[in-house]
XYZ file of C-alpha atoms in Angstrom:
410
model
C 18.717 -27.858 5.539
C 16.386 -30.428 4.096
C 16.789 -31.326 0.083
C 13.427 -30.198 -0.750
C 14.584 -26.150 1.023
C 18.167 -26.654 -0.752
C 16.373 -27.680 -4.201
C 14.183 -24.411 -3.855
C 17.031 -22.233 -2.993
C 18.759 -23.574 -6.126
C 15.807 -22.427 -8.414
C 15.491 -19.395 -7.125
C 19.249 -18.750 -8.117
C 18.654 -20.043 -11.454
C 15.858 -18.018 -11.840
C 17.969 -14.983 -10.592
C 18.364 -12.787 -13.959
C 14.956 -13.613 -15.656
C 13.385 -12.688 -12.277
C 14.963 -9.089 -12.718
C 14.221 -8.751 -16.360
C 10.702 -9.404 -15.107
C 11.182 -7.041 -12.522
C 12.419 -4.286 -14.623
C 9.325 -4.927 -17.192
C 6.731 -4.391 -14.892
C 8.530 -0.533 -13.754
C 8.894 0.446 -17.350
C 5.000 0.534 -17.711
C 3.228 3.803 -15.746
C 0.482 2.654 -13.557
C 0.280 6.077 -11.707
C -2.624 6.122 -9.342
C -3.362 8.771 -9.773
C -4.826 9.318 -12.774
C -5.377 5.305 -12.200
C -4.983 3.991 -15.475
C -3.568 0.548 -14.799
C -5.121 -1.537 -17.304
C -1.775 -1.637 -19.858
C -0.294 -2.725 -16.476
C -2.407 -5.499 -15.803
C -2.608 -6.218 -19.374
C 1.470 -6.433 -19.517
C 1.501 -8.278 -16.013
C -0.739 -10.851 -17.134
C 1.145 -11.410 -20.043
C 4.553 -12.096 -18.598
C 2.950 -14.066 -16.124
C 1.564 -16.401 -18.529
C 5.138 -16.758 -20.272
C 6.222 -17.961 -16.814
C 3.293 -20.740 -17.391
C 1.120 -19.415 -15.206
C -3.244 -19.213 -15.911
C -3.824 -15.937 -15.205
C -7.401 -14.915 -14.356
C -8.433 -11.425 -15.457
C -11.187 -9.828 -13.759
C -11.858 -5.990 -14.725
C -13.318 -4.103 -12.280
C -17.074 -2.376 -13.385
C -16.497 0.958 -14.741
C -19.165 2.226 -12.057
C -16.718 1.175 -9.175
C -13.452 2.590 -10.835
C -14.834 5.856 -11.430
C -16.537 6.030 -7.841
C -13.138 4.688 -6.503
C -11.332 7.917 -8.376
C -9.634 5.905 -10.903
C -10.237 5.426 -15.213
C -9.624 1.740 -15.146
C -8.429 -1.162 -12.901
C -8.265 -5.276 -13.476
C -7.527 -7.256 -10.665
C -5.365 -10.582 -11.545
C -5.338 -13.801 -9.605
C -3.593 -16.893 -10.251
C -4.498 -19.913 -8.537
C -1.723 -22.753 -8.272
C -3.218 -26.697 -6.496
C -0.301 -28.774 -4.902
C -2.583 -31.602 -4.049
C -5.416 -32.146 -2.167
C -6.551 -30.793 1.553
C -3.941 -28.271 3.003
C -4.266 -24.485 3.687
C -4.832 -21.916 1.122
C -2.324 -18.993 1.028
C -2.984 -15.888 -0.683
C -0.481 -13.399 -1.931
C -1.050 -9.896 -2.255
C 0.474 -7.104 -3.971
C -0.260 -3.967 -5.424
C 0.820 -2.661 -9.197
C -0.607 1.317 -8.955
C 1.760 3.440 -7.755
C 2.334 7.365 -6.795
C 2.941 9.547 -9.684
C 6.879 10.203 -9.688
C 7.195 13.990 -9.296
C 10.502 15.858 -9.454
C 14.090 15.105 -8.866
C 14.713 12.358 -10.378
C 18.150 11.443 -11.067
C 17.281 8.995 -13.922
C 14.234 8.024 -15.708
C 11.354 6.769 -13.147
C 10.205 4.169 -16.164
C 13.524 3.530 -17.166
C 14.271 0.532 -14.616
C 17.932 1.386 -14.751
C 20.386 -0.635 -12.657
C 23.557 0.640 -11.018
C 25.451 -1.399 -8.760
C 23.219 -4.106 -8.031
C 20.250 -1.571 -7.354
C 17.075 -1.174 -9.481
C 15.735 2.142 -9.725
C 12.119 2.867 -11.207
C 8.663 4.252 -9.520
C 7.338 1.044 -7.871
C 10.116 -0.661 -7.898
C 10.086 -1.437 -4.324
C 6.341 -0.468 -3.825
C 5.391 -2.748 -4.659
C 5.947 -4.575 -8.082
C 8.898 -5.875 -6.845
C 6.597 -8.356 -5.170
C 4.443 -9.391 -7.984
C 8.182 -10.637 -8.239
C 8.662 -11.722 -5.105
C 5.739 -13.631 -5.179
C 5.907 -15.418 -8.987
C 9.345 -16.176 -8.600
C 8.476 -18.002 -5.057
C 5.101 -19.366 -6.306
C 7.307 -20.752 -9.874
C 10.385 -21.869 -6.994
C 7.525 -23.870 -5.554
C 6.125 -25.941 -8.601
C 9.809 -26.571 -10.309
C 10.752 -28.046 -6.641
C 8.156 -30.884 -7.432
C 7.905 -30.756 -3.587
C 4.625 -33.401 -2.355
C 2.939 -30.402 -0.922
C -1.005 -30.208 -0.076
C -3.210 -27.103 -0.263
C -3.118 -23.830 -3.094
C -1.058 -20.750 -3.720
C -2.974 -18.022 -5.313
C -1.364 -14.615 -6.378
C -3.681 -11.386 -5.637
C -2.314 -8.567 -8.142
C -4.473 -5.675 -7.473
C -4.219 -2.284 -8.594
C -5.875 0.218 -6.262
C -4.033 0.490 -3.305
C -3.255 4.006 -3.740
C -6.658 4.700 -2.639
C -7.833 2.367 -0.436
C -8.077 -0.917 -1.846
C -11.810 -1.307 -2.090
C -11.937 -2.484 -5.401
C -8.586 -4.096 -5.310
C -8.441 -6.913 -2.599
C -11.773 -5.596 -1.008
C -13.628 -6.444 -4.223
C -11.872 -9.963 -4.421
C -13.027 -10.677 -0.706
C -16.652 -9.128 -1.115
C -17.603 -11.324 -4.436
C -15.545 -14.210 -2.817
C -13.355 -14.795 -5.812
C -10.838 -16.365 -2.782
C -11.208 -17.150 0.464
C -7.473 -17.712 1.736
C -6.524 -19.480 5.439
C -3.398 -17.668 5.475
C -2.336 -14.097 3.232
C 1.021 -12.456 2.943
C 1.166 -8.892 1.950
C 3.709 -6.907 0.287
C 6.331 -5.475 2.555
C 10.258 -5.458 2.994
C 12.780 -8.113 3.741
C 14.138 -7.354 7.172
C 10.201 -6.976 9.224
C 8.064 -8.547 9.020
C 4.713 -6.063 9.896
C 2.079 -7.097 12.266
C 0.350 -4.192 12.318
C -0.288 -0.621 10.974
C -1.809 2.403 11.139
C -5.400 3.814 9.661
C -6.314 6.407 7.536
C -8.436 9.099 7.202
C -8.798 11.550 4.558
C -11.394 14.530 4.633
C -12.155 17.142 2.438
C -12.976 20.595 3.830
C -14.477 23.349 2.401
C -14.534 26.591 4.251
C -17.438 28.590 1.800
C -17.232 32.766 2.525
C -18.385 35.173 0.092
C -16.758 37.309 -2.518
C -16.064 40.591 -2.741
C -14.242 43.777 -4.860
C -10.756 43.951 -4.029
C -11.356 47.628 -2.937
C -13.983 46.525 -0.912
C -13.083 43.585 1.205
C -15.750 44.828 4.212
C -18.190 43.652 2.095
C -17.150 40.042 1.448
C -16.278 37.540 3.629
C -12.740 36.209 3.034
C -12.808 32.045 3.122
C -9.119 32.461 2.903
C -8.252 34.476 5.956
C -10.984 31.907 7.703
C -8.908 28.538 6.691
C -5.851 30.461 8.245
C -7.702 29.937 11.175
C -8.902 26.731 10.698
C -4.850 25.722 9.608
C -3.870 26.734 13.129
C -6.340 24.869 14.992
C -5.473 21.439 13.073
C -1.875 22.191 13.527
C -2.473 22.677 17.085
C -4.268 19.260 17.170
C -1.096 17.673 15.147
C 0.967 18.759 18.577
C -1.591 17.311 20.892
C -2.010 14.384 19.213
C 2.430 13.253 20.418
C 0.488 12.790 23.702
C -1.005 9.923 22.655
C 1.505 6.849 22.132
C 0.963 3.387 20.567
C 1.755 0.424 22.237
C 2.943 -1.249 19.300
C 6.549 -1.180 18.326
C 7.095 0.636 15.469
C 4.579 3.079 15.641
C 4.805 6.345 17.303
C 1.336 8.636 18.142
C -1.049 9.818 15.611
C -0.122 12.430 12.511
C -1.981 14.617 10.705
C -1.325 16.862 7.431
C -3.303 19.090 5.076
C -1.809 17.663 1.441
C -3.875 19.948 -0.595
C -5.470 23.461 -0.585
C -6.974 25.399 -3.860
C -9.134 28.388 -3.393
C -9.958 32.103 -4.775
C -11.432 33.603 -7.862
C -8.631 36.386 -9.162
C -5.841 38.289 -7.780
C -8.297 41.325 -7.070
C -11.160 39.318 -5.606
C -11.744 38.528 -1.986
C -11.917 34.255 -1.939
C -15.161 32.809 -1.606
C -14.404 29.525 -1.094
C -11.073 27.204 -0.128
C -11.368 23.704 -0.454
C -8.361 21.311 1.196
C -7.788 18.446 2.250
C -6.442 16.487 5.189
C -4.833 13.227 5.885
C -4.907 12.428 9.703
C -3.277 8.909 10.485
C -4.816 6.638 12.993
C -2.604 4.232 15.501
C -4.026 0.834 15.774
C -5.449 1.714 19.230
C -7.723 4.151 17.458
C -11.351 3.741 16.960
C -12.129 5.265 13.060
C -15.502 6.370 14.014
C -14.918 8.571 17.454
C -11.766 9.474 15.438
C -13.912 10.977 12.334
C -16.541 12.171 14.734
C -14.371 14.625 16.387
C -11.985 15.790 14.209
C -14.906 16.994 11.968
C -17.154 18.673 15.840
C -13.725 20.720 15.467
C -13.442 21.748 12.250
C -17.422 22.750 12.479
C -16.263 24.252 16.222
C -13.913 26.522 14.013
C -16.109 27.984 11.447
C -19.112 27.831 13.401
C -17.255 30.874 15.354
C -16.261 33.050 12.434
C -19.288 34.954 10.979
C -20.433 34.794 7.815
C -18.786 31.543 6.980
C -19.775 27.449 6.342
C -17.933 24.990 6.254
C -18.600 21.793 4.935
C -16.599 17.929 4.974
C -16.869 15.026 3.177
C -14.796 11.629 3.817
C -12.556 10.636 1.081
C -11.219 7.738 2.780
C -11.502 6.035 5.575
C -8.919 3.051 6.184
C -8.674 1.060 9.743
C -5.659 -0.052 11.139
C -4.798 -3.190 10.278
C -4.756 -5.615 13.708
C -3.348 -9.031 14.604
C -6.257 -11.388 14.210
C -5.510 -15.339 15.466
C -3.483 -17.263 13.828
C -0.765 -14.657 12.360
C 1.663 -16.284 14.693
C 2.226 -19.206 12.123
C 3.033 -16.805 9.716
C 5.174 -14.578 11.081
C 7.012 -17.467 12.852
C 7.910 -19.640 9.732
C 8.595 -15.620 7.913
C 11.191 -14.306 10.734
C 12.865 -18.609 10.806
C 13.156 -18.763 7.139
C 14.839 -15.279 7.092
C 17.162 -16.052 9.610
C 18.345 -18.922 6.862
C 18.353 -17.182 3.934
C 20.031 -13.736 6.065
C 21.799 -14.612 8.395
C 19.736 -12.503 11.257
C 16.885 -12.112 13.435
C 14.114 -9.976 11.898
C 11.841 -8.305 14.054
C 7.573 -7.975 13.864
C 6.717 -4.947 14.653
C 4.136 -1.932 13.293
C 5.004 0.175 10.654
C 2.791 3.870 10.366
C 1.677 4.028 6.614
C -1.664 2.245 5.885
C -1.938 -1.151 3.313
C -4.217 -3.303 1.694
C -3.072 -6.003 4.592
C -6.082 -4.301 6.347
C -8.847 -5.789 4.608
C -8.054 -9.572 4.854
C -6.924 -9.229 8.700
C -10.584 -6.838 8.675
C -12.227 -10.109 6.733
C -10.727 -12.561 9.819
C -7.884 -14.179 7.655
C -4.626 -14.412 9.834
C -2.229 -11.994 7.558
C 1.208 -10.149 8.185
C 3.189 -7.956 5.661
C 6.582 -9.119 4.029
C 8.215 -8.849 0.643
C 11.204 -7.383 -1.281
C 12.657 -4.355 0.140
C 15.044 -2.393 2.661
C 14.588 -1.897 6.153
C 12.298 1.030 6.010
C 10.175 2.866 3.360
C 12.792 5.967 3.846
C 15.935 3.555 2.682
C 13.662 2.533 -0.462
C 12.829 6.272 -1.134
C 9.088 5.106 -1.484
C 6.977 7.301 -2.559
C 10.246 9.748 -3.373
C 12.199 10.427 -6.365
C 14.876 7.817 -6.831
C 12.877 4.879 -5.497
C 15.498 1.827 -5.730
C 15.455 -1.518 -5.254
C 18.560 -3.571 -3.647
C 18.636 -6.585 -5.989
C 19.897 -8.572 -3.489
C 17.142 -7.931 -0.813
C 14.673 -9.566 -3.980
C 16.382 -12.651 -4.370
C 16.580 -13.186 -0.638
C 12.623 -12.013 0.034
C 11.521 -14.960 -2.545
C 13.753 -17.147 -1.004
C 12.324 -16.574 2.115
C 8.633 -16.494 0.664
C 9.049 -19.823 -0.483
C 10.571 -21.622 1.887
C 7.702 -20.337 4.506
C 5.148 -21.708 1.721
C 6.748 -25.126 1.444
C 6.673 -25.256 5.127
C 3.009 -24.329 5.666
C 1.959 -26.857 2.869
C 4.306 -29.710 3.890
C 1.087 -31.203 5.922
């Protein structure tokens, strides 16, 4: 191992406790999305990144596009760090919104508590763990005094939740960066090359209401969702016929997440509204995808009298795809972990949906790795008792930063 890798493996060590204390700051402040009120997030973010003697660039995100985006208020941070001139420009991404924390919690979801060498806290593996993955790395990198040439620039965005379009979509669209290389937030022992899509629909199956003691003279929207429910679940089964060809990822999913409907107990239900969440493999095209999962839905109610049915798109994410270039990346990723671990790490596709999407979807080579477990399951992402492994952080900035002193070595 050179001295320059040795020297940054050293800092990272030395950096070990403050990087957790950071760590466990950035959990103890809710930035549930939603409601998506992440602007005390951003605003504490920003301010223990500029202890670590960092410039922090705040840009908050019109109140036009955070409303129409579902959210009360979002600021996306960037920090831009020059080793010298010429060189590659790699951008960092990771997310600081997270799911609301629901039930079953063994200890407080704020509380960042620690037992055993594990963190546990909402978002503490998804993913503010790598705004401290990436600070520590980016900090690892500068105290090194390594004679490196081209930029590091941290993306700290807070609308992945729901879709990223104001997150690292916005950043892209006013080009506020435009990275050779970007590294998304992910887990230690992948690194992901690819993932699924999203789409969410809203559906809303409109009958008409009626006395209790009179049903025969309303039409019940109720007993016609029942029969829009079994046709989607039908198309759920249908869809484990078709397989990716990406390791990792299995065949398309779907699920309806929410359904609200009805007047009163004595009142036939005019109208149910739910909606849906079907999941798209990376072979998928979005469009043909959209287009005929709503021709069956309108199939459905066209053939129940007396009832509409109307959708709208919530969301609509596409898979993210290898573009050229994501071999250096993953390369220098899965060698550097085999350093710091001890063990081959695999690329493969993982089936949830990430902001990774939009640079590969903008032409920048980018793969997905970070601070975490094997899979989202061991982290319980997205679960009650979401923990971090300590451990797997220290060894995921490692890693980081040893593949960004390699790709700006020149």
């Amino acid at each position: 191992m050179s001295a320059t890798a040795q020297s940054i493996l050293d800092i990272v060590d030395a950096h070990r406790q403050e990087q957790i204390r950071f760590l466990g700051e950035l959990v103890k402040v809710p930035s549930d999305n939603p409601p998506g009120a992440c602007d005390a997030h951003a605003a504490r973010a920003a301010e223990l990144l500029e202890r670590l003697g960092f410039t922090v660039e705040r840009h908050k995100v019109p109140d036009d596009a955070v409303k129409a985006n579902g959210m009360i208020s979002a600021t996306n941070l960037i920090i831009r760090k020059r080793f010298g001139e010429g060189g590659k420009v790699i951008a960092l991404n990771a997310h600081g919104d997270v799911v609301p924390p629901g039930e079953g919690w063994s200890v407080d979801p704020y509380g960042a508590v620690v037992k055993d060498g594990v963190m546990y806290g909402r978002g503490v593996a998804v993913s503010k763990s790598d705004f401290a993955t990436y600070a520590f790395a980016l900090k690892a990198l500068e105290e090194s005094g390594a004679p490196l040439k081209g930029a590091v620039e941290l993306h700290l965005t807070y609308d992945e939740e729901t879709g990223g379009a104001i997150g690292p979509g916005l950043i892209l669209e006013q080009g506020l960066s435009k990275p050779d290389y970007v590294i998304s937030a992910g887990f230690s022992y992948s690194v992901t090359v690819a993932h699924n899509g999203c789409l969410h629909l809203e559906v809303r199956v409109e009958g008409k209401s009626a006395h209790a003691a009179r049903p025969d003279t309303g039409v019940d929207a109720l007993e016609a969702a029942t029969r829009l429910l079994t046709a989607l679940y039908g198309l759920r089964e249908r869809y484990k016929a078709i397989r990716s060809q990406v390791v990792g990822i299995d065949h398309p999913t779907l699920i309806v997440g929410l359904i609200s409907g009805g007047i009163n107990t004595n009142v036939v239900p005019d109208v149910v509204t739910m909606r849906l969440d079907r999941r798209l493999i990376p072979e998928e095209n979005p469009e043909a995808v959209e287009r005929d999962l709503i021709a069956e839905i309108e199939r459905v109610g066209a053939a129940i009298p007396g009832i509409g049915v109307k959708t709208r798109r919530i969301l609509l994410a596409r898979p993210f795809t290898p573009q050229p270039g994501q071999e250096v990346l993953v390369a220098a990723l899965q060698r550097h972990a085999k350093a710091v671990m001890g063990i081959e790490i695999p690329a493969e596709g993982v089936p949830l949906y990430t902001d990774a999407r939009l640079y590969s979807a903008a032409g920048i080579p980018t793969a997905l790795y970070g601070a975490g477990p094997r899979t989202l399951l061991d982290a319980n992402g997205h679960r009650a008792d979401e923990k971090l492994k300590l451990e797997d952080l220290i060894k995921a900035t490692k890693v980081v930063a040893l593949t960004l002193a390699e790709l700006l070595a020149g």
